[in-house]
Short mmCIF file of C-alpha atoms and ligand atoms in Angstrom, two decimals:
data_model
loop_
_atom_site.label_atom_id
_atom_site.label_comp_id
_atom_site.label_asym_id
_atom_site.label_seq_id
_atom_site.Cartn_x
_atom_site.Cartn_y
_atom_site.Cartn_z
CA UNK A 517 -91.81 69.54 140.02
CA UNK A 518 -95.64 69.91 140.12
CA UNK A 519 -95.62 66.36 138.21
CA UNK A 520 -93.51 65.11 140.28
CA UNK A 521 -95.72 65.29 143.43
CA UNK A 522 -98.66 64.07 141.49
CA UNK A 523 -97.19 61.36 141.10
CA UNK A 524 -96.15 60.92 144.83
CA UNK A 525 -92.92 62.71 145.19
CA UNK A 526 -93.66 63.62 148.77
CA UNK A 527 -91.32 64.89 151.46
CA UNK A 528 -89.98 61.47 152.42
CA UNK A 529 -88.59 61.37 148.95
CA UNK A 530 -87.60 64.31 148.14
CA UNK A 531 -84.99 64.07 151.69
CA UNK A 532 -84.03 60.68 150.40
CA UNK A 533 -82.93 62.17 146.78
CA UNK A 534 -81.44 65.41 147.94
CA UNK A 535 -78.00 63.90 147.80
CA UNK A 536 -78.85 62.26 144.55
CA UNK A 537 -79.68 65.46 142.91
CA UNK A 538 -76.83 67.37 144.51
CA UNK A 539 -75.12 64.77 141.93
CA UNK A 540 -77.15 65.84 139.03
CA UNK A 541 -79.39 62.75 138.77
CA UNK A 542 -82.96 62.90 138.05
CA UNK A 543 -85.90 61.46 139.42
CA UNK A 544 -88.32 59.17 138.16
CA UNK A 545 -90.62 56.46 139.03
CA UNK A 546 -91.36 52.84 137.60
CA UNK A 547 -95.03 52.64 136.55
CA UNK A 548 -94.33 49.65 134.46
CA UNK A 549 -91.41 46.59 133.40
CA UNK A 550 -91.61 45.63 129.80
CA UNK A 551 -89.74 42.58 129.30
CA UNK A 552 -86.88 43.60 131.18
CA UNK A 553 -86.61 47.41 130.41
CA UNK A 554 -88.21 49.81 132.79
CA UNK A 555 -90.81 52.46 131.93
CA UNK A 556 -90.08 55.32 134.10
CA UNK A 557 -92.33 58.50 134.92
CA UNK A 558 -90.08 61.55 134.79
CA UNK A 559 -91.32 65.54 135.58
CA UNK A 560 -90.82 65.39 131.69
CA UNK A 561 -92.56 62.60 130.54
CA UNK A 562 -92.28 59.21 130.30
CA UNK A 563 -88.87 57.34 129.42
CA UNK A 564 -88.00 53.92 128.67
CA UNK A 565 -84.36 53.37 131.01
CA UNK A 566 -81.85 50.70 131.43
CA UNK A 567 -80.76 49.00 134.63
CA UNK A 568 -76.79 50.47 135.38
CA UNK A 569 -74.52 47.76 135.33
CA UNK A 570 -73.71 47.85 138.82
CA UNK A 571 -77.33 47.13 139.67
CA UNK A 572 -77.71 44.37 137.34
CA UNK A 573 -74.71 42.53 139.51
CA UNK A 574 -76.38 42.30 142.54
CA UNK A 575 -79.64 40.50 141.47
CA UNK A 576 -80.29 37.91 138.95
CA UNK A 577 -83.40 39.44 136.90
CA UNK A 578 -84.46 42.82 136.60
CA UNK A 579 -87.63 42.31 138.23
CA UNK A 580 -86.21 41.36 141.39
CA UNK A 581 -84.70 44.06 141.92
CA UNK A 582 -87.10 46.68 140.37
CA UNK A 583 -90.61 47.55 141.44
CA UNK A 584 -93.58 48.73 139.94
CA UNK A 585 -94.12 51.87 142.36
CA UNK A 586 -89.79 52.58 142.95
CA UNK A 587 -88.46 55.89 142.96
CA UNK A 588 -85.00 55.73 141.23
CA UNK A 589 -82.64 57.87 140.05
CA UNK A 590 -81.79 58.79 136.63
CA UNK A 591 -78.58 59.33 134.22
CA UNK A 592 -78.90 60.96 130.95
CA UNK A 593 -75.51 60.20 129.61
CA UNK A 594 -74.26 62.51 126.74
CA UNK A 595 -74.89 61.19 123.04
CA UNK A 596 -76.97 58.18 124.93
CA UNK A 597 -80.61 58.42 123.66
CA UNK A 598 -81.59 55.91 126.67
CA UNK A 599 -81.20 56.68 130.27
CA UNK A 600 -79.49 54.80 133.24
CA UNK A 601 -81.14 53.89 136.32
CA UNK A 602 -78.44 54.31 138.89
CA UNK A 603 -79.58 53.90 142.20
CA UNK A 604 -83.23 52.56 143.81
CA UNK A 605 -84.35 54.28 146.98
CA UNK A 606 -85.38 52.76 149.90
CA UNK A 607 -89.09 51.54 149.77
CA UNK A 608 -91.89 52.66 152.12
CA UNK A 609 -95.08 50.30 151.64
CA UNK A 610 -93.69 47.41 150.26
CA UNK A 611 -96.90 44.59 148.54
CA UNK A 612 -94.75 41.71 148.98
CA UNK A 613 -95.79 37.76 148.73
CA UNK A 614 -93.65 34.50 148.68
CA UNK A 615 -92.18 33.87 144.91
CA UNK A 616 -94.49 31.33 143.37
CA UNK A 617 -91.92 29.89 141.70
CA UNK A 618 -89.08 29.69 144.27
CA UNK A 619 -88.79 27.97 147.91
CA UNK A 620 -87.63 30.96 150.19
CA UNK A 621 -87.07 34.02 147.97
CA UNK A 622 -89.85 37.02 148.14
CA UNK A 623 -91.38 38.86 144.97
CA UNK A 624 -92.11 42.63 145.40
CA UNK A 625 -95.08 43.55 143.08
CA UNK A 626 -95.72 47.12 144.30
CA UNK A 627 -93.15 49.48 146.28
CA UNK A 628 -94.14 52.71 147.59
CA UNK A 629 -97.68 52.29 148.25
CA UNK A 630 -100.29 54.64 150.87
CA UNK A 631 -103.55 51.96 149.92
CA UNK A 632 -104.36 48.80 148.90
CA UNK A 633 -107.79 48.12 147.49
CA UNK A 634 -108.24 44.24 148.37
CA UNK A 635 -111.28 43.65 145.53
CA UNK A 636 -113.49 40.95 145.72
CA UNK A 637 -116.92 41.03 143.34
CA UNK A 638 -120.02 40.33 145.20
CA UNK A 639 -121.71 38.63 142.20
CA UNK A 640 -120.85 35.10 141.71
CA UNK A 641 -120.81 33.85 145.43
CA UNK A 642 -120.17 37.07 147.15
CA UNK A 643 -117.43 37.20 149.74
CA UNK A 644 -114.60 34.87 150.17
CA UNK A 645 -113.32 35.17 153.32
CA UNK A 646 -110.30 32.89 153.05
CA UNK A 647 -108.89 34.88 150.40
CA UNK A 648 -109.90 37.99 152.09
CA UNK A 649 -108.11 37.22 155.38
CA UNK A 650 -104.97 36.17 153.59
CA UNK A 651 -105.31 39.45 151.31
CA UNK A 652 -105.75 41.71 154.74
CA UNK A 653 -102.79 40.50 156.10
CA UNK A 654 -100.37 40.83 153.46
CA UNK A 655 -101.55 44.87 153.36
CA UNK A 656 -101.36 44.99 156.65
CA UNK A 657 -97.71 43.64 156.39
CA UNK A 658 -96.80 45.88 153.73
CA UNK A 659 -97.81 48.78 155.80
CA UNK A 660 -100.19 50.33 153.40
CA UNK A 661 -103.98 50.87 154.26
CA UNK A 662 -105.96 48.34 153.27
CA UNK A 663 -109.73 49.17 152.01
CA UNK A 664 -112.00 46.62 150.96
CA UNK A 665 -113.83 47.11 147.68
CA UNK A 666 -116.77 44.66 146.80
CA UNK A 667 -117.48 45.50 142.98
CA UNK A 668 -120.80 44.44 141.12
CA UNK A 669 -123.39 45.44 143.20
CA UNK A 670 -125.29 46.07 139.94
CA UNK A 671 -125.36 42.62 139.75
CA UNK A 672 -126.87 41.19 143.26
CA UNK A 673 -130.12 41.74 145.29
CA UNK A 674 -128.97 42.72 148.40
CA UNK A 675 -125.07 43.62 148.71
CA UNK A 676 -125.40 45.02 151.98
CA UNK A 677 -126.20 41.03 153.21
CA UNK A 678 -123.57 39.90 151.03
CA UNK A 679 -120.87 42.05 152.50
CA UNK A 680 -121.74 41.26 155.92
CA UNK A 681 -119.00 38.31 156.34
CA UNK A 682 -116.28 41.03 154.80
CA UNK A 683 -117.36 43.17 157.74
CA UNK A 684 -117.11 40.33 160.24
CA UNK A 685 -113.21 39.85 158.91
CA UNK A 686 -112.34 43.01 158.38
CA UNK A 687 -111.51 44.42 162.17
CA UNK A 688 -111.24 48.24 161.59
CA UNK A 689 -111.35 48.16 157.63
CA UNK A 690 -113.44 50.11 155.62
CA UNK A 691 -115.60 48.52 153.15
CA UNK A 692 -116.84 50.28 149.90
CA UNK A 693 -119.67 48.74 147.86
CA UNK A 694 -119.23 49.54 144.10
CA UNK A 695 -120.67 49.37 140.52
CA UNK A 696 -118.87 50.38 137.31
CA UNK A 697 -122.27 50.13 135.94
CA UNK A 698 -123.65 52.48 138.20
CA UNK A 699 -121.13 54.57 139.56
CA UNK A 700 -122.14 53.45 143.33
CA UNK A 701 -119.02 53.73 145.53
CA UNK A 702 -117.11 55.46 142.65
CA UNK A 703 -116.50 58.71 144.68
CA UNK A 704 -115.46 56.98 148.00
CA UNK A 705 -112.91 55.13 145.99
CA UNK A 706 -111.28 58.16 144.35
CA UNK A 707 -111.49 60.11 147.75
CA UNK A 708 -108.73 57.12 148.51
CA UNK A 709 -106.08 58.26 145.89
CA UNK A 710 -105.89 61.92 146.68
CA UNK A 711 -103.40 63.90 145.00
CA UNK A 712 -99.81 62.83 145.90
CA UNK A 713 -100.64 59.32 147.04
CA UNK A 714 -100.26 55.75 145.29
CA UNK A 715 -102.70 53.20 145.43
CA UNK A 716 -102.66 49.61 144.27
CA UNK A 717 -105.54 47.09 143.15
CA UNK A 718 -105.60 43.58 145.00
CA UNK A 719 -108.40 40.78 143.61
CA UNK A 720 -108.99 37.41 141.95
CA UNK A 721 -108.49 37.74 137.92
CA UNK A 722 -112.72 39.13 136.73
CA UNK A 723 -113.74 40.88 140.12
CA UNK A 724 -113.87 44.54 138.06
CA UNK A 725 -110.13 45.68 139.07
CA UNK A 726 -109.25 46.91 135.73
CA UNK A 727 -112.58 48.62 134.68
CA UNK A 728 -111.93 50.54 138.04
CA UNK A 729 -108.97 52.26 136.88
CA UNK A 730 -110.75 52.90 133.55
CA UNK A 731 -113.92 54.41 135.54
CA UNK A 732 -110.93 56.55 137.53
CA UNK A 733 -109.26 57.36 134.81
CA UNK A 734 -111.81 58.38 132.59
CA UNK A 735 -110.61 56.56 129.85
CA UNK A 736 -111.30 52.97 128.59
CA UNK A 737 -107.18 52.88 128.51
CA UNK A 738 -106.97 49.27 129.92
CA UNK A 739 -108.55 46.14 128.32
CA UNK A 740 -110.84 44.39 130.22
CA UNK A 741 -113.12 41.07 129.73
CA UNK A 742 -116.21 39.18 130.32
CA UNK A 743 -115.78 36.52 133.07
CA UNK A 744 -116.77 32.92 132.14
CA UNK A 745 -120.68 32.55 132.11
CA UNK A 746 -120.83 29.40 134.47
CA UNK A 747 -118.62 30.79 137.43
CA UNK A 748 -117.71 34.39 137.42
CA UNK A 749 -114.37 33.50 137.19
CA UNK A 750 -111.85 35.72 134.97
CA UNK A 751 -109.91 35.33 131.97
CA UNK A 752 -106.73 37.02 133.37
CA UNK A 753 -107.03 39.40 130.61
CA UNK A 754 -104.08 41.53 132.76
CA UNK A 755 -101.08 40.60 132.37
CA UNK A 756 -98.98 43.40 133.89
CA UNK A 757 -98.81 45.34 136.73
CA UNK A 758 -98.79 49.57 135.90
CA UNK A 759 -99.41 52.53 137.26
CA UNK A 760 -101.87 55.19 136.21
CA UNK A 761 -102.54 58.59 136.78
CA UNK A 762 -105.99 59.33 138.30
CA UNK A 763 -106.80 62.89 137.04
CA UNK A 764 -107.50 65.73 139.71
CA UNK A 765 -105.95 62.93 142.42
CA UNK A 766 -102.70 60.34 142.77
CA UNK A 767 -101.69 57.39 141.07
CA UNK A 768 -103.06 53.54 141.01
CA UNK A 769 -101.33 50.56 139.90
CA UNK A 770 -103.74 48.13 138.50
CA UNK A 771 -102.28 44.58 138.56
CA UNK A 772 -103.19 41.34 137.02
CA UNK A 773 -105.29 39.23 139.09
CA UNK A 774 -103.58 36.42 141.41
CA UNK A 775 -104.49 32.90 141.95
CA UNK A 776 -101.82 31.87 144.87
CA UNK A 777 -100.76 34.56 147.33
CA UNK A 778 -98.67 33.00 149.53
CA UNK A 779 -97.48 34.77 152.74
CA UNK A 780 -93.86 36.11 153.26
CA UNK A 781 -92.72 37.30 156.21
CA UNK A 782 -96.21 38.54 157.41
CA UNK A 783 -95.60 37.83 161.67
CA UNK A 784 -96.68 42.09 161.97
CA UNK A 785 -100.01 41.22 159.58
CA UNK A 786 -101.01 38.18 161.05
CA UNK A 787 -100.87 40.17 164.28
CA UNK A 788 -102.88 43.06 163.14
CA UNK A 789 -105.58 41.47 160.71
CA UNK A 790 -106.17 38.73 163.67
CA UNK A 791 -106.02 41.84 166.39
CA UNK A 792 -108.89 40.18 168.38
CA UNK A 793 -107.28 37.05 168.65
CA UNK A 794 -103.81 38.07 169.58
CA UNK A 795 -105.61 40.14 172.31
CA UNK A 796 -107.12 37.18 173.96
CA UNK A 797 -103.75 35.69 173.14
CA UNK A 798 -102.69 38.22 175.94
CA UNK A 799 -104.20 35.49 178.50
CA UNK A 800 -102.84 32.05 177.86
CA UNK A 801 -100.74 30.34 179.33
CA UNK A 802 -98.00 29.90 177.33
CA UNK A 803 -96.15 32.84 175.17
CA UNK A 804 -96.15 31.24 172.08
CA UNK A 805 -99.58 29.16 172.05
CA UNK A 806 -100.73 28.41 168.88
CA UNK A 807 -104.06 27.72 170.49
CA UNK A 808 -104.74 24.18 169.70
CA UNK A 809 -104.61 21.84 172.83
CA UNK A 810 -102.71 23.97 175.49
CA UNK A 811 -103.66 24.35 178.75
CA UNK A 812 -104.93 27.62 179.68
CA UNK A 813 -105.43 28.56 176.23
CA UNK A 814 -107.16 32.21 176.52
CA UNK A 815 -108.85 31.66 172.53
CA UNK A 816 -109.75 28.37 172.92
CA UNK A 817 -111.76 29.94 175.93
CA UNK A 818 -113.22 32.09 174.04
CA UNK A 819 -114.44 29.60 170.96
CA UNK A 820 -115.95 27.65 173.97
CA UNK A 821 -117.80 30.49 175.24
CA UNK A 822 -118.89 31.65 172.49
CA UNK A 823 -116.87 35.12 171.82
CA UNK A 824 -114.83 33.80 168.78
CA UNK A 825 -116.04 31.66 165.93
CA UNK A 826 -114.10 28.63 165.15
CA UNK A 827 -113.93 29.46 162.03
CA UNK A 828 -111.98 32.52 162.90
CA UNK A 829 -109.72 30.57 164.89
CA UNK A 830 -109.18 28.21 162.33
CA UNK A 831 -108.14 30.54 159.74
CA UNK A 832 -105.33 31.91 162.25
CA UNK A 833 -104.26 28.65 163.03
CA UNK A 834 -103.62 27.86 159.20
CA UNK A 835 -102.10 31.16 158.38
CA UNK A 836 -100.17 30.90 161.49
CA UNK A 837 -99.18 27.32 159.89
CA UNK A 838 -97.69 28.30 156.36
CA UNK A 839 -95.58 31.03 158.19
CA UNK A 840 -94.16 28.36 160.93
CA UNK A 841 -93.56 25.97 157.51
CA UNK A 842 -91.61 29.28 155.73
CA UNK A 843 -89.68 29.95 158.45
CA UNK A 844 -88.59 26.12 158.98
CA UNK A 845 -87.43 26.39 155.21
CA UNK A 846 -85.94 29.38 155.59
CA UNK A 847 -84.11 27.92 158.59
CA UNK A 848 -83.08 25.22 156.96
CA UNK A 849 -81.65 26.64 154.03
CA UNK A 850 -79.75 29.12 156.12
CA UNK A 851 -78.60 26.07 158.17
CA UNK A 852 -76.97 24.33 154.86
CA UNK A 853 -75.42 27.67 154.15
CA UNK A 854 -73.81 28.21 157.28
CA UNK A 855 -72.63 24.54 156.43
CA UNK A 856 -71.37 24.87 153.18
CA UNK A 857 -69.89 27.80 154.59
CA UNK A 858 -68.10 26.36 157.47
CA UNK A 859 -66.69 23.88 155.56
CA UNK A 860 -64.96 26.14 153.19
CA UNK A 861 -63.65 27.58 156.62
CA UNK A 862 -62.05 24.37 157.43
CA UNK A 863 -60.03 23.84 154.59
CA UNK A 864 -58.95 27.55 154.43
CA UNK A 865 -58.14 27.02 158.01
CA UNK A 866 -55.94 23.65 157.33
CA UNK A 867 -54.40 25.66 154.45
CA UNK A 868 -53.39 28.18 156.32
CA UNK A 869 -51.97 25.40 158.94
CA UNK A 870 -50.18 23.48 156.38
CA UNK A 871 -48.54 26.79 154.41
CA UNK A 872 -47.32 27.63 158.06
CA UNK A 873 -45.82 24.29 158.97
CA UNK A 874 -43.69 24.54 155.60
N1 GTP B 1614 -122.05 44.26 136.01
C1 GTP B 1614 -120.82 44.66 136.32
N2 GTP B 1614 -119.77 44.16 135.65
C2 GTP B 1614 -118.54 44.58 135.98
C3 GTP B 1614 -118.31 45.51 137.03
N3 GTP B 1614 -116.97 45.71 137.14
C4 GTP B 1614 -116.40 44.94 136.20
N4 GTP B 1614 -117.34 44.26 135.49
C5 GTP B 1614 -117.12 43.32 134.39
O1 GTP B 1614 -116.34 42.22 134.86
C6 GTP B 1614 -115.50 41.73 133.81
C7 GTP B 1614 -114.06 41.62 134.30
O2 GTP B 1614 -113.57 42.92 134.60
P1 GTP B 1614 -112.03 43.30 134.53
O3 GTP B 1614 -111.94 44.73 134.90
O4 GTP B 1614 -111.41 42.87 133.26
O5 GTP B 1614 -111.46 42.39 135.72
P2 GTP B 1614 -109.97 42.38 136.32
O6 GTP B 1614 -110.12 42.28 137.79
O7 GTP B 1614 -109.19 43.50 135.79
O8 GTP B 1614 -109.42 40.98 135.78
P3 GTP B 1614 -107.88 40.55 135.45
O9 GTP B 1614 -107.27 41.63 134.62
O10 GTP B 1614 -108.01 39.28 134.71
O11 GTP B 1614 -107.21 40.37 136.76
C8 GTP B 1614 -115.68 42.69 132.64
O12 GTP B 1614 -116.58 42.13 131.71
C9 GTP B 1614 -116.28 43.92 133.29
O13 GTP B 1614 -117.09 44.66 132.38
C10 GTP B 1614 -119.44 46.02 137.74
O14 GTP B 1614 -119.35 46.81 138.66
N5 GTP B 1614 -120.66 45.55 137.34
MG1 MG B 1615 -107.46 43.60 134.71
ZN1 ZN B 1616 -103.80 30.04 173.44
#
């Protein structure tokens, strides 16, 4: 059991399993997918598991239905030398983003998570802001805490004046300056995976994510790899996401860094990551402004005046923008459905007429 809460097996679960085990199943949790076959985290080790049949039916690929991060529940058939997974509990702090590769369907990299470190490197043109904003409200979405870790200051002049923009975005979000090469920051980032809790690693392919998790670890157990020399940029030398024990403390899923991160779903993050414009949003006219060329527009107010950059405004307006666009796909898919649907509803209908007219 002790191993079990290290690796987050708090309360919440354990009430969630009870009926589970009352059925003799075990738990376990998915620190990694390797082509298709689960690696699960058990109070006895690690084991390798298969998806139960029943599972398998109700999603196309295994990874769409399985998390890095899920708490499942094992079967160790007799004679079987490879266990079941026959049942996924419900998630709490859920990292989800829009499928890259599909119109209206969301991709769940992490399940289960307390933290997410959104990691940017402050060497090679410091802050992004863009991709910060966009990272800060996914975390927020996903209900985890999101802490802001700016790696490499080993490798810049001043990071305090580099991470001033991150401060300017990041309403009520702490901000940790770090060095693997010095150890700066190291402490305040493993005070943030205390024993019991999960935390997951957000960030651009090079920014330092996996030599984190080695520095936490204490072990060089991940491979990791210069950035190009002209631009910082990485090599995307991860290539799957896995969770780690961090001795002494929880667990941390290091993940492979992401170019596109598009939002799903992310209404309750916009709200909180843009908190000070939806409170001047509080003023305007109109319910749902979107703050462009409304009368009595409350944030355009504010721009004018002087309390809100337009910069900030404009980065709302575009976020705010790809989650009007999802929704109108989203919309409109469910509209053909409903079509397709009604149609088969007709001629089942007119079936039924004619068979009753015989
Ligand atoms: N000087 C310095 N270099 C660092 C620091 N952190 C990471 N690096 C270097 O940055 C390069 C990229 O680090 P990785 O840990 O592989 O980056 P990553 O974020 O895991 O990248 P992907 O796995 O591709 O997503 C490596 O050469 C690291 O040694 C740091 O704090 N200071
Ligand atoms: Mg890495
Ligand atoms: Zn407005």
């Amino acid at each position: 059991m002790e191993d079990l809460a290290r690796l987050g097996y708090g309360s919440r679960v354990e009430a969630l399993f009870a009926p589970l085990a009352d059925q003799g199943f075990e738990p376990a949790r998915v620190t990694r997918l390797d082509r298709g076959m689960p690696l699960l985290a058990t109070a006895h080790g690690v084991v390798r598991a298969e998806l139960a049949v029943h599972l398998m039916k109700s999603a196309p690929g295994i990874d769409t239905r399985l998390a890095v991060g899920d708490w499942v529940a094992l079967a160790r058939p007799e004679g079987h030398d490879i266990s079941i997974v026959e049942a996924i509990l419900p998630r709490e702090g859920t990292f989800v983003r829009k499928d890259p590769g599909a119109e209206t369907t969301a991709q769940v990299l992490v399940a289960n998570v307390d933290t997410v470190f959104v990691v940017q490197s402050l060497s090679g043109g410091g802050v992004n802001d863009r991709r910060l904003e966009r990272e800060l409200v996914l975390v927020w979405e996903s209900g985890a805490t999101p802490v802001i870790v700016l790696t490499k200051a080993d490798l810049v002049d001043d990071p305090e004046a580099l991470a001033a923009p991150a401060r300017e975005i990041a309403l009520g979000v702490d901000i940790i300056i770090e060095s693997a090469v010095t150890g700066l920051g190291l402490e305040q980032v493993r005070e943030r995976v205390p024993y019991g809790q999960t935390a997951a690693l957000l960030g651009s392919s090079g920014v330092g994510k996996s030599t984190l998790v080695n520095k936490l670890i204490g072990e060089d157990v991940l491979e990791t790899q210069e950035t190009r020399a002209g631009d910082d940029k990485g090599r995307h030398t991860t290539v799957t996401r896995e969770l780690f024990l961090v001795p002494g403390g929880g667990v941390i899923v290091d993940t492979p860094g992401m170019r596109g991160l598009a939002l799903w779903d992310s209404e309750e993050g916009l709200s909180v990551a843009f908190a000070d414009i939806e409170q001047l949003a509080e003023n305007c006219r109109f319910g749902d402004c979107r703050h462009a060329a409304e009368p009595g527009c409350a944030v355009q107010q504010a721009v004018e005046d002087g309390e809100l950059t337009p910069r900030r405004l404009e980065s709302w307006q575009r976020l705010r923008s790809e989650l009007d666009a999802l929704e109108a796909r989203r919309d409109q898919r469910a509209r053909a459905e409903k079509k397709r649907a009604d149609k088969v509803m007709q001629r089942e209908i007119k079936r039924f007429q004619r068979e009753r007219g015989r």
